[in-house]
Coordinates of C-alpha atoms in Angstrom, one line a residue:
Chain A
M197 CA 100.7 210.1 2.7
S198 CA 104.4 209.3 2.3
L199 CA 106.3 209.2 -0.9
E200 CA 106.8 205.4 -0.4
Q201 CA 103.0 204.7 -0.2
E202 CA 102.3 207.0 -3.2
M203 CA 104.6 205.1 -5.1
A204 CA 103.3 201.9 -3.7
L205 CA 100.0 203.0 -5.0
E206 CA 101.0 204.0 -8.2
Y207 CA 102.9 200.8 -9.2
A208 CA 100.6 198.4 -7.4
I209 CA 99.5 195.3 -9.6
P210 CA 95.9 195.6 -9.7
P211 CA 94.3 192.9 -8.1
R212 CA 93.5 189.9 -10.5
Q213 CA 89.9 189.7 -11.6
R214 CA 88.2 186.7 -10.5
F215 CA 87.2 184.8 -13.8
N216 CA 83.4 185.2 -14.0
P217 CA 81.8 182.4 -16.3
L218 CA 78.5 184.6 -16.8
R219 CA 80.5 187.7 -17.9
W220 CA 82.4 185.5 -20.4
A221 CA 79.2 183.9 -21.6
R222 CA 77.8 187.5 -22.3
R223 CA 80.8 188.5 -23.9
E224 CA 81.5 185.5 -26.1
P225 CA 77.8 184.3 -26.9
F226 CA 78.9 182.0 -29.5
G227 CA 81.7 180.6 -27.4
A228 CA 79.1 179.8 -24.8
F229 CA 76.8 178.2 -27.1
G230 CA 79.5 176.0 -28.3
L231 CA 80.3 174.8 -24.9
V232 CA 76.7 174.2 -24.3
L233 CA 76.9 171.7 -27.4
I234 CA 80.1 170.2 -26.0
I235 CA 78.6 169.5 -22.8
L236 CA 75.6 167.9 -24.1
V237 CA 77.4 165.8 -26.6
S238 CA 79.9 164.7 -23.6
I239 CA 77.1 164.0 -21.5
G240 CA 75.2 161.9 -24.4
A241 CA 78.7 160.0 -24.9
G242 CA 79.7 159.6 -21.2
A243 CA 76.2 158.5 -19.8
A244 CA 75.4 156.4 -23.1
P245 CA 75.1 153.3 -20.9
L246 CA 72.5 155.2 -18.9
L247 CA 70.6 156.7 -21.7
Y248 CA 70.5 153.8 -24.4
T249 CA 67.1 152.1 -25.0
T250 CA 68.5 148.9 -26.5
D251 CA 72.0 147.4 -26.8
P252 CA 73.4 149.3 -30.1
Q253 CA 75.2 146.1 -31.4
Q254 CA 72.2 143.7 -31.3
F255 CA 70.5 142.7 -34.5
G256 CA 66.8 142.9 -34.5
A257 CA 66.5 144.7 -31.2
G258 CA 63.8 146.4 -33.0
A259 CA 61.9 146.1 -36.2
P260 CA 64.2 146.8 -39.2
L261 CA 64.0 150.2 -40.7
A262 CA 61.2 151.4 -38.4
G263 CA 60.7 155.1 -38.4
P264 CA 61.3 157.2 -35.1
C265 CA 58.8 156.9 -32.4
I266 CA 58.3 157.2 -28.7
N267 CA 56.5 154.6 -26.7
C268 CA 55.2 152.9 -29.7
S269 CA 54.2 149.4 -30.1
S270 CA 55.9 147.4 -32.5
S271 CA 54.1 146.3 -35.7
D272 CA 56.7 143.7 -36.7
M273 CA 55.0 140.4 -37.0
D274 CA 58.3 138.6 -37.1
H275 CA 59.4 140.0 -33.7
L276 CA 59.6 137.6 -30.9
A277 CA 57.4 139.5 -28.5
Y278 CA 54.8 139.9 -31.2
R279 CA 54.8 136.1 -32.1
E280 CA 54.5 135.3 -28.3
G281 CA 51.6 137.6 -27.9
V282 CA 53.2 139.8 -25.3
E283 CA 52.3 143.5 -25.4
W284 CA 55.5 145.2 -26.1
R285 CA 56.4 148.7 -26.3
E286 CA 59.6 150.4 -27.4
H287 CA 61.2 153.7 -27.8
R288 CA 62.8 154.4 -31.1
L289 CA 63.7 157.9 -30.7
F290 CA 66.0 157.8 -33.8
G291 CA 64.2 154.8 -35.7
T292 CA 66.3 151.5 -36.4
T293 CA 68.7 150.4 -39.1
P294 CA 68.2 148.1 -41.8
R295 CA 69.1 145.3 -39.6
G296 CA 67.1 146.4 -36.9
R297 CA 69.5 148.1 -34.6
D298 CA 68.4 151.2 -32.4
L299 CA 69.8 154.1 -34.0
W300 CA 69.5 156.3 -30.9
S301 CA 71.8 153.9 -29.1
R302 CA 74.3 153.8 -31.5
V303 CA 74.4 157.5 -32.1
L304 CA 75.1 157.8 -28.0
Y305 CA 77.9 155.2 -28.3
G306 CA 79.2 156.4 -31.5
G307 CA 79.9 159.7 -29.7
R308 CA 82.1 157.8 -27.3
V309 CA 84.6 156.8 -30.4
S310 CA 84.6 160.1 -31.9
L311 CA 85.4 162.0 -28.6
K312 CA 88.1 159.3 -27.1
V313 CA 89.7 159.2 -30.8
G314 CA 89.7 163.0 -31.3
V315 CA 91.0 163.9 -28.0
A316 CA 93.8 161.2 -27.9
T317 CA 95.0 162.3 -31.6
V318 CA 95.2 165.9 -30.8
L319 CA 96.9 165.5 -27.3
I320 CA 99.4 163.1 -29.2
G321 CA 99.7 165.2 -32.1
T322 CA 100.0 168.8 -30.1
M323 CA 102.3 167.4 -27.5
A324 CA 104.8 165.3 -30.0
G325 CA 104.5 168.5 -32.3
T326 CA 105.6 170.8 -29.6
V327 CA 108.3 168.6 -28.3
I328 CA 109.7 168.0 -31.7
A329 CA 109.7 171.9 -32.5
L330 CA 111.2 172.6 -29.1
L331 CA 114.3 170.3 -29.5
A332 CA 114.9 171.1 -33.3
A333 CA 114.6 175.0 -33.0
Y334 CA 116.9 174.4 -30.0
A335 CA 119.3 172.2 -31.5
G336 CA 119.0 174.6 -34.6
G337 CA 121.6 173.9 -37.8
V338 CA 121.2 170.8 -39.6
V339 CA 118.6 169.2 -37.3
D340 CA 116.3 172.1 -37.7
F341 CA 116.7 172.1 -41.4
A342 CA 116.2 168.4 -41.5
V343 CA 113.0 168.3 -39.4
G344 CA 111.6 171.5 -41.3
R345 CA 112.2 169.5 -44.6
L346 CA 110.5 166.4 -43.3
A347 CA 107.5 168.5 -42.3
D348 CA 107.1 170.1 -45.6
M349 CA 107.1 166.7 -47.1
I350 CA 104.6 165.3 -44.9
I351 CA 102.3 168.3 -45.5
A352 CA 102.6 167.7 -49.3
I353 CA 100.7 164.4 -49.0
P354 CA 96.9 164.9 -48.7
G355 CA 95.8 164.1 -45.0
I356 CA 93.2 161.5 -45.9
L357 CA 95.5 159.5 -48.1
L358 CA 98.5 159.8 -45.6
A359 CA 96.2 158.6 -42.9
L360 CA 94.9 155.9 -45.1
T361 CA 98.3 154.7 -46.0
L362 CA 99.5 154.7 -42.3
H363 CA 96.4 153.1 -41.3
T364 CA 96.9 150.1 -43.5
A365 CA 100.7 150.1 -42.6
I366 CA 100.7 150.0 -38.8
G367 CA 97.0 148.4 -38.2
Q368 CA 98.1 145.1 -37.6
D369 CA 100.8 144.8 -35.0
L370 CA 99.7 147.4 -32.6
P371 CA 98.4 146.0 -29.0
D372 CA 95.0 146.6 -27.2
L373 CA 95.5 149.3 -24.8
P374 CA 93.0 149.6 -21.7
G375 CA 90.0 151.8 -23.0
L376 CA 91.7 152.1 -26.7
S377 CA 91.1 149.2 -28.8
R378 CA 93.6 148.5 -31.4
Q379 CA 91.5 149.9 -34.3
E380 CA 91.1 153.1 -32.2
L381 CA 94.9 153.3 -31.4
T382 CA 95.7 152.9 -35.4
L383 CA 93.2 155.7 -36.1
V384 CA 94.8 157.9 -33.5
L385 CA 98.3 157.3 -34.4
A386 CA 97.4 157.9 -38.5
I387 CA 95.6 160.9 -37.8
S388 CA 97.9 162.6 -35.4
A389 CA 100.9 162.2 -38.0
F390 CA 98.6 164.3 -40.0
F391 CA 98.5 167.1 -37.2
M392 CA 102.1 167.0 -36.3
P393 CA 103.7 169.1 -39.2
G394 CA 101.2 171.9 -38.8
T395 CA 101.7 172.1 -34.9
Y396 CA 105.6 171.8 -35.4
R397 CA 105.5 174.5 -37.7
I398 CA 103.7 177.3 -35.6
M399 CA 105.4 176.2 -32.5
R400 CA 108.8 176.4 -34.3
G401 CA 108.1 179.9 -34.7
M402 CA 107.2 180.4 -31.2
V403 CA 110.0 178.8 -29.9
L404 CA 112.5 181.1 -31.9
E405 CA 110.6 184.1 -30.8
L406 CA 110.7 183.2 -27.2
R407 CA 114.5 182.2 -27.6
E408 CA 115.3 185.9 -28.5
S409 CA 113.3 187.1 -25.3
Q410 CA 115.3 189.0 -22.6
Y411 CA 114.4 186.5 -19.8
V412 CA 116.1 183.8 -21.9
E413 CA 119.1 185.8 -22.3
A414 CA 119.2 186.6 -18.6
A415 CA 118.8 183.0 -17.8
Q416 CA 121.7 182.1 -20.3
V417 CA 123.7 184.9 -18.6
V418 CA 123.4 183.4 -15.0
G419 CA 124.5 179.9 -16.6
A420 CA 121.2 177.7 -16.8
S421 CA 121.6 174.8 -19.1
S422 CA 119.8 174.7 -22.3
L423 CA 117.6 171.7 -20.8
R424 CA 116.7 173.9 -17.9
I425 CA 115.9 177.2 -20.0
M426 CA 113.7 174.9 -22.3
W427 CA 111.8 173.4 -19.3
R428 CA 111.5 176.3 -17.1
H429 CA 111.5 179.5 -19.3
I430 CA 110.3 178.7 -22.8
T431 CA 107.9 175.6 -22.2
P432 CA 105.4 177.5 -19.7
N433 CA 105.1 180.3 -22.1
M434 CA 103.8 177.9 -24.6
F435 CA 100.8 176.6 -22.9
G436 CA 98.4 179.1 -24.2
L437 CA 99.2 178.4 -27.7
M438 CA 99.0 174.7 -27.1
I439 CA 95.5 174.9 -25.5
V440 CA 94.5 177.0 -28.4
I441 CA 96.2 174.8 -30.9
T442 CA 94.6 171.6 -29.2
S443 CA 91.0 173.3 -29.1
I444 CA 91.4 174.4 -32.9
S445 CA 92.7 170.9 -34.1
L446 CA 89.9 168.8 -32.0
P447 CA 87.1 169.4 -34.4
A448 CA 89.2 168.8 -37.4
A449 CA 90.4 165.6 -36.0
I450 CA 87.1 164.3 -35.2
L451 CA 86.2 165.1 -38.9
V452 CA 89.2 163.0 -40.1
E453 CA 88.3 160.1 -37.7
A454 CA 84.6 160.1 -39.3
S455 CA 85.8 160.2 -42.8
L456 CA 88.2 157.2 -42.2
S457 CA 85.5 155.4 -40.6
F458 CA 83.2 156.2 -43.5
L459 CA 85.6 154.7 -45.7
G460 CA 85.5 151.8 -43.5
L461 CA 88.8 152.0 -42.1
G462 CA 87.8 153.0 -38.8
V463 CA 86.5 150.7 -35.9
E464 CA 85.6 147.0 -35.9
P465 CA 82.6 146.4 -38.1
G466 CA 79.4 146.5 -36.3
T467 CA 80.8 148.8 -33.6
P468 CA 78.9 152.3 -33.3
S469 CA 80.6 155.2 -34.9
W470 CA 79.1 158.2 -36.6
G471 CA 81.0 157.9 -39.7
A472 CA 80.8 154.1 -40.1
D473 CA 77.0 154.4 -39.5
L474 CA 76.8 156.6 -42.5
S475 CA 78.4 154.3 -45.0
G476 CA 78.5 150.9 -46.2
D477 CA 75.1 148.9 -45.3
S478 CA 72.8 151.9 -44.3
Q479 CA 73.9 153.8 -47.4
K480 CA 71.8 151.6 -49.6
F481 CA 68.7 152.4 -47.4
F482 CA 68.8 156.0 -47.2
T483 CA 66.0 156.5 -49.6
Q484 CA 63.8 154.2 -47.5
G485 CA 64.7 155.7 -44.1
W486 CA 65.8 159.3 -44.0
W487 CA 66.4 158.9 -40.2
L488 CA 69.7 156.7 -41.3
A489 CA 71.2 159.6 -43.3
I490 CA 70.1 162.5 -40.8
F491 CA 70.8 161.6 -37.1
P492 CA 74.5 160.3 -37.2
G493 CA 75.5 163.0 -39.5
L494 CA 73.7 165.5 -37.6
A495 CA 75.2 164.3 -34.3
L496 CA 78.6 164.6 -35.9
S497 CA 78.1 167.9 -37.3
M498 CA 76.8 169.4 -34.1
T499 CA 79.8 168.1 -32.1
V500 CA 82.4 169.8 -34.6
F501 CA 80.5 173.0 -34.7
G502 CA 80.3 173.4 -31.0
F503 CA 84.2 172.5 -30.7
N504 CA 84.8 175.0 -33.7
I505 CA 83.0 178.1 -32.0
F506 CA 84.2 177.2 -28.6
G507 CA 87.9 176.9 -29.9
D508 CA 87.5 180.3 -31.6
S509 CA 86.4 182.1 -28.7
L510 CA 88.9 180.4 -26.5
R511 CA 91.4 181.8 -28.9
D512 CA 90.1 185.2 -28.9
T513 CA 90.1 185.1 -25.1
L514 CA 93.6 183.8 -24.5
D515 CA 95.4 185.2 -27.1
P516 CA 93.5 187.7 -29.8
R517 CA 96.8 188.2 -31.4
L518 CA 96.5 184.6 -33.1
R519 CA 93.3 185.7 -35.0
G520 CA 93.8 185.1 -38.4
R521 CA 97.0 182.9 -37.9
I522 CA 95.6 179.8 -36.7
Chain B
M287 CA 113.6 186.9 -57.7
T288 CA 114.7 184.7 -60.7
G289 CA 117.3 183.2 -58.3
Y290 CA 114.6 182.2 -55.9
I291 CA 112.6 180.6 -58.4
I292 CA 115.5 178.6 -59.8
R293 CA 116.6 177.7 -56.3
R294 CA 113.0 176.5 -55.5
L295 CA 112.8 174.5 -58.6
I296 CA 116.2 172.6 -58.0
A297 CA 114.5 171.8 -54.6
V298 CA 111.3 170.3 -55.9
P299 CA 113.0 167.1 -57.5
F300 CA 114.9 166.5 -54.0
M301 CA 111.5 167.0 -52.0
L302 CA 109.9 164.6 -54.4
I303 CA 112.2 162.0 -53.7
G304 CA 112.2 162.4 -50.2
I305 CA 108.5 161.9 -50.2
S306 CA 108.7 159.0 -52.4
F307 CA 111.1 157.3 -49.8
I308 CA 108.8 158.1 -46.9
L309 CA 105.9 156.7 -48.7
F310 CA 107.7 153.7 -49.8
M311 CA 108.7 152.9 -46.5
L312 CA 105.2 153.4 -45.3
I313 CA 103.9 151.1 -47.8
Y314 CA 106.8 148.3 -47.3
I315 CA 106.3 147.9 -43.7
R316 CA 102.7 147.0 -44.0
P317 CA 101.7 143.4 -43.2
G318 CA 100.4 140.7 -45.4
S319 CA 101.5 139.6 -48.7
A320 CA 100.8 141.7 -51.5
A321 CA 101.2 138.7 -53.9
F322 CA 98.2 136.9 -52.0
I323 CA 95.8 139.6 -52.4
S324 CA 96.8 140.5 -56.0
I325 CA 96.4 137.0 -57.6
G326 CA 93.5 136.0 -54.9
S327 CA 92.9 133.1 -52.9
A328 CA 91.9 131.0 -55.9
M329 CA 95.7 131.1 -56.7
S330 CA 96.9 130.5 -53.4
D331 CA 99.3 127.8 -54.4
P332 CA 102.5 128.7 -52.6
A333 CA 104.5 128.0 -56.0
N334 CA 102.1 130.5 -57.7
I335 CA 102.9 133.0 -55.1
E336 CA 106.5 132.5 -55.2
R337 CA 106.5 132.9 -59.1
F338 CA 104.5 136.0 -58.6
E339 CA 106.8 137.6 -55.9
E340 CA 109.8 136.5 -58.2
R341 CA 108.5 138.4 -61.0
F342 CA 107.6 141.5 -59.3
G343 CA 110.9 141.4 -57.4
L344 CA 108.8 141.4 -54.1
N345 CA 111.3 139.3 -52.4
D346 CA 114.1 141.6 -53.0
P347 CA 115.5 143.6 -50.0
W348 CA 113.8 146.9 -49.3
Y349 CA 116.6 149.1 -50.5
E350 CA 116.6 147.1 -53.8
Q351 CA 113.1 147.5 -54.4
Y352 CA 113.3 151.2 -53.7
G353 CA 116.3 151.8 -56.0
K354 CA 114.8 149.8 -58.7
W355 CA 111.6 151.9 -58.6
L356 CA 113.3 155.2 -58.1
G357 CA 115.7 154.4 -61.1
N358 CA 112.9 153.6 -63.3
A359 CA 110.5 156.5 -62.1
L360 CA 113.4 158.8 -63.0
T361 CA 113.2 157.7 -66.5
G362 CA 109.5 158.1 -66.6
D363 CA 108.8 154.4 -66.1
F364 CA 106.5 153.6 -63.0
G365 CA 106.3 149.9 -63.2
V366 CA 103.2 147.9 -64.0
T367 CA 100.1 147.2 -61.5
L368 CA 100.3 144.2 -59.4
R369 CA 96.7 143.4 -60.4
T370 CA 95.8 141.7 -63.5
P371 CA 96.0 142.7 -66.4
H372 CA 99.5 144.1 -65.7
Q373 CA 98.9 147.6 -67.2
P374 CA 101.4 150.4 -66.8
V375 CA 101.2 152.5 -63.9
A376 CA 101.5 155.5 -66.0
D377 CA 98.8 154.8 -68.3
R378 CA 96.3 154.1 -65.3
L379 CA 97.1 157.3 -63.8
A380 CA 96.9 159.2 -67.2
D381 CA 93.4 157.8 -67.5
H382 CA 92.3 158.8 -64.2
I383 CA 94.3 162.1 -63.5
G384 CA 92.1 164.5 -65.8
N385 CA 88.9 164.0 -63.9
T386 CA 90.3 164.6 -60.6
L387 CA 92.1 167.6 -61.7
Q388 CA 89.1 169.1 -63.4
I389 CA 87.0 168.7 -60.1
G390 CA 89.7 170.2 -58.3
F391 CA 90.3 173.1 -60.3
I392 CA 86.4 173.9 -60.5
T393 CA 86.3 173.6 -56.8
I394 CA 89.2 175.9 -55.8
I395 CA 87.9 178.5 -58.4
M396 CA 84.3 178.4 -57.0
A397 CA 85.6 178.4 -53.3
A398 CA 87.9 181.4 -53.8
I399 CA 84.8 183.5 -55.8
F400 CA 82.5 182.7 -53.1
G401 CA 84.8 182.8 -50.2
I402 CA 86.4 186.2 -51.1
S403 CA 82.8 187.5 -51.9
V404 CA 81.3 186.5 -48.8
G405 CA 84.4 187.4 -46.7
V406 CA 84.6 191.1 -48.3
L407 CA 80.7 191.7 -47.6
S408 CA 81.0 190.2 -44.1
A409 CA 83.7 192.6 -43.4
V410 CA 82.5 195.7 -44.9
R411 CA 79.1 195.3 -43.3
R412 CA 80.6 194.2 -40.0
N413 CA 78.1 193.6 -37.1
S414 CA 75.2 193.9 -39.3
I415 CA 72.5 191.1 -39.6
L416 CA 74.0 190.1 -42.9
D417 CA 77.5 189.9 -41.1
Y418 CA 76.0 187.6 -38.4
I419 CA 74.2 185.5 -40.9
F420 CA 77.4 185.1 -43.0
R421 CA 79.4 184.1 -39.8
G422 CA 76.8 181.4 -38.6
V423 CA 76.9 180.1 -42.3
T424 CA 80.4 179.9 -42.5
I425 CA 81.0 178.3 -39.2
A426 CA 78.4 175.7 -40.0
G427 CA 80.1 175.3 -43.4
I428 CA 83.5 174.2 -41.8
S429 CA 81.8 172.2 -39.4
V430 CA 79.3 169.9 -41.6
P431 CA 81.4 167.0 -43.0
N432 CA 81.9 166.9 -46.8
F433 CA 80.9 163.4 -47.1
W434 CA 77.7 163.8 -45.3
V435 CA 76.6 166.5 -47.3
A436 CA 77.5 164.5 -50.6
I437 CA 75.7 161.5 -49.5
L438 CA 72.6 163.8 -48.6
V439 CA 72.7 165.4 -52.1
V440 CA 72.9 162.1 -53.7
S441 CA 70.1 160.3 -51.6
L442 CA 67.5 163.0 -50.9
P443 CA 66.8 164.0 -54.3
A444 CA 66.2 160.5 -55.2
R445 CA 63.6 160.1 -52.6
W446 CA 61.8 163.5 -53.4
W447 CA 61.9 163.6 -57.0
N448 CA 63.5 160.2 -58.2
W449 CA 66.4 162.0 -59.4
T450 CA 70.0 161.9 -58.5
P451 CA 73.4 163.6 -59.4
L452 CA 75.1 160.3 -59.1
A453 CA 77.5 159.9 -62.0
T454 CA 75.6 156.5 -63.2
D455 CA 76.4 157.2 -67.0
W456 CA 80.0 159.1 -66.8
V457 CA 81.0 160.8 -69.9
S458 CA 84.4 162.3 -70.1
F459 CA 84.9 166.1 -70.8
T460 CA 86.0 165.5 -74.5
D461 CA 83.0 163.5 -75.3
D462 CA 80.4 165.6 -74.0
P463 CA 81.5 168.8 -72.1
F464 CA 78.1 170.0 -71.3
R465 CA 76.9 166.7 -69.6
N466 CA 80.6 166.1 -68.0
L467 CA 80.1 169.6 -66.3
S468 CA 76.5 168.8 -65.2
I469 CA 77.9 165.7 -63.3
I470 CA 81.0 167.3 -61.9
I471 CA 79.4 170.5 -60.8
W472 CA 77.8 168.7 -57.9
P473 CA 80.8 167.2 -56.3
A474 CA 82.8 170.4 -56.8
M475 CA 80.2 172.6 -55.3
I476 CA 80.0 170.2 -52.2
L477 CA 83.8 170.4 -51.8
A478 CA 84.0 174.2 -52.3
L479 CA 81.4 174.8 -49.7
A480 CA 84.0 174.0 -47.0
S481 CA 86.8 175.7 -48.5
A482 CA 84.9 178.8 -49.2
A483 CA 83.7 178.9 -45.7
G484 CA 87.4 178.7 -44.3
T485 CA 88.5 181.4 -47.0
A486 CA 85.5 183.8 -46.2
R487 CA 86.4 183.6 -42.5
L488 CA 90.0 184.5 -43.0
V489 CA 89.3 187.4 -45.5
R490 CA 86.8 188.9 -42.8
T491 CA 89.6 188.6 -40.2
S492 CA 92.3 189.8 -42.0
M493 CA 90.2 192.6 -43.8
L494 CA 89.2 193.6 -40.4
E495 CA 92.8 193.9 -39.0
V496 CA 93.6 196.5 -41.8
F497 CA 90.3 198.5 -41.9
Y498 CA 91.5 200.7 -38.9
S499 CA 95.2 201.5 -40.1
D500 CA 96.4 204.8 -40.8
Y501 CA 96.7 204.3 -44.5
V502 CA 93.2 203.4 -44.8
R503 CA 92.2 206.5 -42.7
T504 CA 94.5 208.6 -45.1
A505 CA 92.8 207.2 -48.2
R506 CA 89.4 208.3 -46.9
S507 CA 90.6 211.5 -45.8
K508 CA 92.0 212.2 -49.2
G509 CA 88.6 211.6 -50.7
L510 CA 88.9 208.4 -52.3
R511 CA 85.6 206.6 -53.0
E512 CA 84.4 204.0 -50.5
G513 CA 84.8 201.4 -53.1
R514 CA 88.2 202.2 -54.1
V515 CA 89.5 202.4 -50.5
I516 CA 88.0 198.8 -49.8
W517 CA 89.4 197.2 -53.0
S518 CA 92.8 198.8 -53.6
H519 CA 93.7 199.6 -49.9
V520 CA 92.0 197.3 -47.4
F521 CA 91.5 194.1 -49.8
R522 CA 94.8 194.2 -51.6
N523 CA 96.7 194.3 -48.2
S524 CA 94.6 191.4 -46.6
L525 CA 95.3 189.0 -49.5
I526 CA 98.5 187.6 -48.1
P527 CA 97.3 185.2 -45.7
V528 CA 94.2 184.5 -47.9
V529 CA 96.6 183.4 -50.8
T530 CA 98.4 181.2 -48.4
L531 CA 95.1 179.4 -47.4
I532 CA 93.9 178.9 -50.6
G533 CA 97.2 177.3 -51.5
L534 CA 97.1 175.2 -48.3
Q535 CA 93.5 174.2 -49.1
T536 CA 94.4 172.5 -52.3
G537 CA 95.9 169.5 -50.0
A538 CA 92.4 169.3 -48.3
V539 CA 90.6 169.6 -51.6
L540 CA 92.7 166.9 -53.0
G541 CA 92.2 164.8 -50.0
G542 CA 88.5 165.6 -50.2
V543 CA 88.1 164.6 -54.0
V544 CA 88.8 161.0 -53.0
I545 CA 85.8 160.8 -51.1
A546 CA 83.5 162.9 -53.2
E547 CA 84.6 160.7 -56.4
L548 CA 83.5 157.6 -54.3
I549 CA 80.4 158.8 -53.5
F550 CA 79.5 160.2 -56.8
G551 CA 81.1 157.2 -58.6
I552 CA 83.4 159.3 -60.8
P553 CA 86.4 157.4 -62.3
G554 CA 89.2 159.6 -60.8
L555 CA 92.7 159.2 -59.2
G556 CA 90.8 159.2 -55.7
T557 CA 88.8 156.1 -56.7
L558 CA 91.7 154.5 -58.3
T559 CA 94.1 155.1 -55.2
L560 CA 91.3 153.9 -52.7
G561 CA 90.9 150.6 -54.7
A562 CA 94.8 150.5 -54.9
V563 CA 95.2 150.8 -51.2
I564 CA 92.9 148.2 -50.3
A565 CA 94.1 145.8 -52.8
Q566 CA 97.6 146.6 -51.7
D567 CA 98.8 147.2 -55.4
Y568 CA 101.9 149.1 -54.0
P569 CA 103.4 150.3 -57.3
L570 CA 100.2 152.0 -58.2
V571 CA 99.7 153.4 -54.6
L572 CA 103.1 154.9 -54.5
S573 CA 102.9 156.3 -58.1
S574 CA 99.3 158.0 -57.4
L575 CA 100.4 159.3 -53.9
M576 CA 103.2 161.1 -55.6
L577 CA 101.0 162.4 -58.1
F578 CA 99.0 164.0 -55.5
A579 CA 102.1 165.3 -53.8
F580 CA 103.5 166.7 -56.9
V581 CA 100.5 168.8 -57.6
F582 CA 100.5 170.1 -54.2
V583 CA 104.2 171.0 -54.5
V584 CA 103.7 172.7 -57.6
V585 CA 100.9 174.7 -56.2
T586 CA 102.9 175.9 -53.2
L587 CA 105.5 177.1 -55.4
I588 CA 103.0 179.2 -57.7
V589 CA 101.8 180.5 -54.2
D590 CA 105.0 181.6 -53.0
V591 CA 105.8 183.5 -56.4
L592 CA 102.2 185.0 -56.3
Y593 CA 103.3 186.8 -53.0
T594 CA 105.6 189.1 -55.0
V595 CA 102.9 190.1 -57.3
I596 CA 100.3 190.8 -54.5
D597 CA 102.9 192.4 -52.4
P598 CA 105.7 194.2 -54.1
R599 CA 107.5 194.6 -50.9
I600 CA 108.2 191.1 -50.7
R601 CA 111.6 190.1 -52.3
Y602 CA 113.3 186.8 -52.0

């Protein structure tokens, strides 16, 4: 073997291992379980129009406050079918609400709001936080100082109260977007303001670190413009961190959305939403119908739990150094 | 060190003024007439609204309104509520802040005690059954929403035993300390659950990071008892991120108190603020949000000073 061949062998980059989902699942059982939960919830929310049993918005779709049962006949004397003497069976997997809406269908559709608002919030919050951090850290000086103090101030206001104030401040004059109603857009903007300062702080640290790196210095030496350095050299190196921050803030965003809906500041009244279904009207009936208190909360907890454990193991897989920092 | 504290103390008022400006602008741009909501539709006579807005200066341009508010606030006058009876905002806040601080304080103490004990146990017995149980429970703890646990705690006992921890007959701490604590302990425990879970997770990770360091091996090899190795070498060195987290959690706890007060029916700053936000009683909203921010800023300051006590290597 010639010297060149030997050197080639010694310095060869080992072939990149193909990502094997099964091996990952064995190494990160918690993460895999989280992924399963996420997939289940997404199927439930995504395929809600196929899986639902009755229109979630319709009053009196079933007997009011009826317990969960499968393929049962209605015992409600007031029900239209009963009065007309039609034999009539229904599925009430999760029971019905005090106004006779079907809770199973509402929980399915409620997942849509939570996932939609959560994902949109986190995307906007992470993107905006990253862009601001990039610009501020790169501009340095007064700009960096001012943005930093602004972030400090926003962090000092408790998140729920900030979102609450923002929600009432901007609620009226927003447009309806396709697939995102005005109320949902308000929630998204109010909650993403809550995540921006935290993302900004972490990202700023990262930009400062990367700016000192040798390859940025090399790019400066060959005369690359600041814009080019930011776009071609710094931004690609932040994607890993962005993914981790996104996956870790998502469950928190879903929780804030549910809390605001619970306070009555979420979606339009009557629209299925996990937070809203736990509040207001149904709260008075929790002692009569345990299912009212259990199922929307269980769905919410399961979703947040799934995203939490998946996010954790995603962080450990992508960048174990971040453990304990995020 | 003293210089650092003085510098930080000087920054506090500027920061609070900045926060008040942000909040004022947020509240100012909100649509809808505060006067209309405050005096109610029964008095929706335009002349009345005119007089109301005149009286509370709601027609002035924003900079005049803000300047007036700030000038008065600096002398300790926070104005009067828009809703009748127009009580001084300072009095309303003083009536309610005690309960909120009490819940918040008990919550943070309980969260720290439980969080640190569970975290240390989990780290010391890592990869044991106990550790796995604790890890599962803590992830569940940060995943289950506070308000859901709160409504379950309020409604389920009512169904089973005809008893509920709801504060139907509220007494203040000065009137009957024992009864007061027996009411407050419930919301505090529920809020502490999530914070304790977060703390426990961080204690575990940051202790495990230190466990295999050289100085811990040195401490063991010079024959120190295991307990001493863990407390004075591992635990103490893993405290910095934990103290930071407990400081940051103050914000989350203060936010959580709002919802807990609402569910348990406790007359605190949270219930007051919620009511004020909905009624658009802007002097009250502004001042109570400022009070929340003030508490947070003070706690952050204390945390930063604490760093130097925990880790003498840190000097400012």
